GROMACS .gro file of C-alpha atoms in nm:
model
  151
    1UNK     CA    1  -2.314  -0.831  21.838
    2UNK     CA    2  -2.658  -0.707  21.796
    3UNK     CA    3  -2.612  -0.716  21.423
    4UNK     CA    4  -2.457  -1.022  21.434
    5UNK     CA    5  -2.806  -1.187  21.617
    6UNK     CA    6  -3.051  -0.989  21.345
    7UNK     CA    7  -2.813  -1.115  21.032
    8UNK     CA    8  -2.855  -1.456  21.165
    9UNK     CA    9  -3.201  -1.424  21.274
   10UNK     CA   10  -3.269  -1.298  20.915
   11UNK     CA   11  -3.101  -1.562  20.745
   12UNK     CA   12  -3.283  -1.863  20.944
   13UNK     CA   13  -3.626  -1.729  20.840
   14UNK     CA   14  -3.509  -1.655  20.455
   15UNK     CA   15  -3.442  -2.052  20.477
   16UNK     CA   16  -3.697  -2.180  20.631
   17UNK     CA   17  -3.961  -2.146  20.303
   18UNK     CA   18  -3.712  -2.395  20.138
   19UNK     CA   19  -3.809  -2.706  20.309
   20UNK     CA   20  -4.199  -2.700  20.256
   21UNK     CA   21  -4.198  -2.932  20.060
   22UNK     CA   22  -3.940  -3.281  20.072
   23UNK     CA   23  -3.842  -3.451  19.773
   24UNK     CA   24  -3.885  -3.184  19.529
   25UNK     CA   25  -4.169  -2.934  19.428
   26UNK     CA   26  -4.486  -3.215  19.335
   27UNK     CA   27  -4.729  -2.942  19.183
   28UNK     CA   28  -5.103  -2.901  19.324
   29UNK     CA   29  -5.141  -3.238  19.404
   30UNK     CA   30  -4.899  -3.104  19.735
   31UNK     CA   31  -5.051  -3.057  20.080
   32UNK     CA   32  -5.401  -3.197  20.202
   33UNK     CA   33  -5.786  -3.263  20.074
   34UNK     CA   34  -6.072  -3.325  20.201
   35UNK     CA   35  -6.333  -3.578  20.036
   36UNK     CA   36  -6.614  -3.389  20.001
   37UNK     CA   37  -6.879  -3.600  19.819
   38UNK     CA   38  -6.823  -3.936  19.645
   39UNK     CA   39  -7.051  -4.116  19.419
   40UNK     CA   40  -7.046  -4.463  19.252
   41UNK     CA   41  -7.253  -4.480  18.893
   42UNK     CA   42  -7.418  -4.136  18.968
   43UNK     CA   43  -7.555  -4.187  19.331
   44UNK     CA   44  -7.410  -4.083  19.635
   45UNK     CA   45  -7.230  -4.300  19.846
   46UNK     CA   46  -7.209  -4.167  20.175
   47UNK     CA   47  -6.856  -4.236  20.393
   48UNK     CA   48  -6.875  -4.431  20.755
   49UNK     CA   49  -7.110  -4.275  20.940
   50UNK     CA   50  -6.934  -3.983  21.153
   51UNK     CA   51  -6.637  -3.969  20.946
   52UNK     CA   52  -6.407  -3.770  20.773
   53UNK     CA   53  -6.184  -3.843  20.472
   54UNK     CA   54  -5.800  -3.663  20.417
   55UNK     CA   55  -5.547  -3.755  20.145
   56UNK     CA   56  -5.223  -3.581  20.167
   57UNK     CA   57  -4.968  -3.581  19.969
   58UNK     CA   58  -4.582  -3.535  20.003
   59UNK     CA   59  -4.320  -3.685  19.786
   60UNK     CA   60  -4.418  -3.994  19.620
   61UNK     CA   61  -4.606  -4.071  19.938
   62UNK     CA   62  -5.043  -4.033  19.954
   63UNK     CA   63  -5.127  -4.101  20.328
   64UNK     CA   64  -5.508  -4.155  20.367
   65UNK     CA   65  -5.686  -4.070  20.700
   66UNK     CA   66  -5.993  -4.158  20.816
   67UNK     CA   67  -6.092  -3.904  21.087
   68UNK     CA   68  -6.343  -4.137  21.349
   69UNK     CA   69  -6.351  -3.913  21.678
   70UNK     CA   70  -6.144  -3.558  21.708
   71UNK     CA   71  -5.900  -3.838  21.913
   72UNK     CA   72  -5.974  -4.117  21.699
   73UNK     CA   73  -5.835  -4.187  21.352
   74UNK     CA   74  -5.735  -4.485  21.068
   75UNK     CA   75  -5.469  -4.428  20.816
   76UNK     CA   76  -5.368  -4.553  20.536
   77UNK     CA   77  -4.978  -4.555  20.331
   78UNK     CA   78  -4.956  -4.554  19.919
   79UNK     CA   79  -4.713  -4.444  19.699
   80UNK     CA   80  -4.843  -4.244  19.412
   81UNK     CA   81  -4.725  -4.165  19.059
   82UNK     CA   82  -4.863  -3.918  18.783
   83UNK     CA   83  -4.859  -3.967  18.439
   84UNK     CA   84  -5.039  -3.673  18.255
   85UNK     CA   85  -5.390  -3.733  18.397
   86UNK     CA   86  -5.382  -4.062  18.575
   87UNK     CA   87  -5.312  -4.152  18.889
   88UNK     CA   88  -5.113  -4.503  18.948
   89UNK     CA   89  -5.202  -4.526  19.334
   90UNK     CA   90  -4.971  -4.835  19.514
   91UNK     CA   91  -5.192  -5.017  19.777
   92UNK     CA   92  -4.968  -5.335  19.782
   93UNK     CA   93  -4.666  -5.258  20.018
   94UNK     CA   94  -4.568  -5.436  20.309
   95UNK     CA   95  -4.311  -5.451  20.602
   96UNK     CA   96  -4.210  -5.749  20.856
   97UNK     CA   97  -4.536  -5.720  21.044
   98UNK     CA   98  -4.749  -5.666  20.794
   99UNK     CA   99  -4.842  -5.887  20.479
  100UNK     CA  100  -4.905  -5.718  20.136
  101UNK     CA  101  -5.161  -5.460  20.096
  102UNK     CA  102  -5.309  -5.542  20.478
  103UNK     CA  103  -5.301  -5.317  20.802
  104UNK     CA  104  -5.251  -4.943  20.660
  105UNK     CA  105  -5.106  -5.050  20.337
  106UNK     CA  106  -5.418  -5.132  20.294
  107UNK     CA  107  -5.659  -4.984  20.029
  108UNK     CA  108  -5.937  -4.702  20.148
  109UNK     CA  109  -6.240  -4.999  20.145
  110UNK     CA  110  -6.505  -4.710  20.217
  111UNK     CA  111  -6.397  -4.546  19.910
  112UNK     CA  112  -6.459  -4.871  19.678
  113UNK     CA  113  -6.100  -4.962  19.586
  114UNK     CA  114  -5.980  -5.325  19.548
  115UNK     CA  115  -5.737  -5.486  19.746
  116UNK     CA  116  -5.382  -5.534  19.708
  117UNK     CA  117  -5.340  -5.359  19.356
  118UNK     CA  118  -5.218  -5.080  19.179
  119UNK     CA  119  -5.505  -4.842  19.110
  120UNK     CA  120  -5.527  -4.638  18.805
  121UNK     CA  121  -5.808  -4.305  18.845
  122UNK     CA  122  -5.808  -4.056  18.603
  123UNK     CA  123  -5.782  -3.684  18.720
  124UNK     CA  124  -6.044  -3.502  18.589
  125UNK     CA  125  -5.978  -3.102  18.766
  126UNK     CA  126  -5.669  -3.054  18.982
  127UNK     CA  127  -5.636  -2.681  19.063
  128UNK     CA  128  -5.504  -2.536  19.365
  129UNK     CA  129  -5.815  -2.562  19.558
  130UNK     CA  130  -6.057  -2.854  19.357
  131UNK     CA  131  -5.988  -3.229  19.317
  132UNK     CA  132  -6.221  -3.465  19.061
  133UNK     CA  133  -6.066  -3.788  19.062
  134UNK     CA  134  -6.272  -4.064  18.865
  135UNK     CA  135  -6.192  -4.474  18.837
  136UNK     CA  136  -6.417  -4.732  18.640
  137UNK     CA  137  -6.413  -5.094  18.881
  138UNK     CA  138  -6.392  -5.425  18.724
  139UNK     CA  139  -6.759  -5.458  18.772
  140UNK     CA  140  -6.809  -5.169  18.543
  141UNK     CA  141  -6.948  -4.913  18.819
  142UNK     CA  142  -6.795  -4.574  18.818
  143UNK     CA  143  -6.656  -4.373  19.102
  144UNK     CA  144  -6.628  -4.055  19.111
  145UNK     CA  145  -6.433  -3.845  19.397
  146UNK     CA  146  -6.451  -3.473  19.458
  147UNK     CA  147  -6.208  -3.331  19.709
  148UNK     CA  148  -6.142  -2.990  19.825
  149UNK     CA  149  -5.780  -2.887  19.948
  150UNK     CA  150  -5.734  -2.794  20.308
  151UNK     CA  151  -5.346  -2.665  20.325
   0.00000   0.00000   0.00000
């Protein structure tokens, strides 16, 4: 009976690695990051003051948080796709109660994306611990993003 308990025991925890990751293995863009420094045409543009920025990925999904207080938060809901180097981030969804791209379908406005569209940024270093993201606005100014990953 003992043997019994161990075998199963044993073959719980061999399964358990197999569901870190839903919908299929995504590559290093998997897990969280931490927005370390962003700048907009070479200067720094700093984030609300007090806060903290986290993307995380799983899926096709990019939730966006915007840490206020250690019991205080805003998030955000895109659906990402990759295409070599770019980014095609999905800020326009909606549900019953909430109209396109508004409430937290809505776009990261701290981090200088438009509203309601699909944005393209260009990956510039994706390792397992370094994120340079890059995007040019309409108006020509370019933002660049540097994260680090958390987990």
């Amino acid at each position: 009976m003992k043997a019994l308990r161990i075998i199963l025991v044993l073959l719980i925890a061999a399964m358990m690695p197999c569901c870190t990751q839903n919908n299929g293995h995504i590559g290093p863009l998997f897990g969280s990051w931490h927005l370390e420094s962003m700048t907009c045409d070479g200067e720094i543009k700093p984030q609300p003051e007090g806060t903290d920025t986290y993307w995380s990925f799983q899926g096709q999904v990019l939730n966006v948080l915007l840490v206020e207080t250690m019991y205080e938060s805003l998030f955000y809901i895109a659906t990402w796709e990759r295409e070599n180097d770019c980014l095609a981030l999905d800020f326009t969804h909606s549900s019953d109660s909430h109209e396109p791209g508004t409430g937290f379908y809505r776009a990261p406005y701290w981090m200088g994306f438009p509203e309601n569209e699909i944005l393209r940024v260009d990956i510039r270093k994706l390792n397992g611990s370094e994120m340079i993201l890059d995007w040019t606005s309409a108006e020509g100014q370019k933002y660049v993003y540097n994260f680090k990953k958390t987990w």
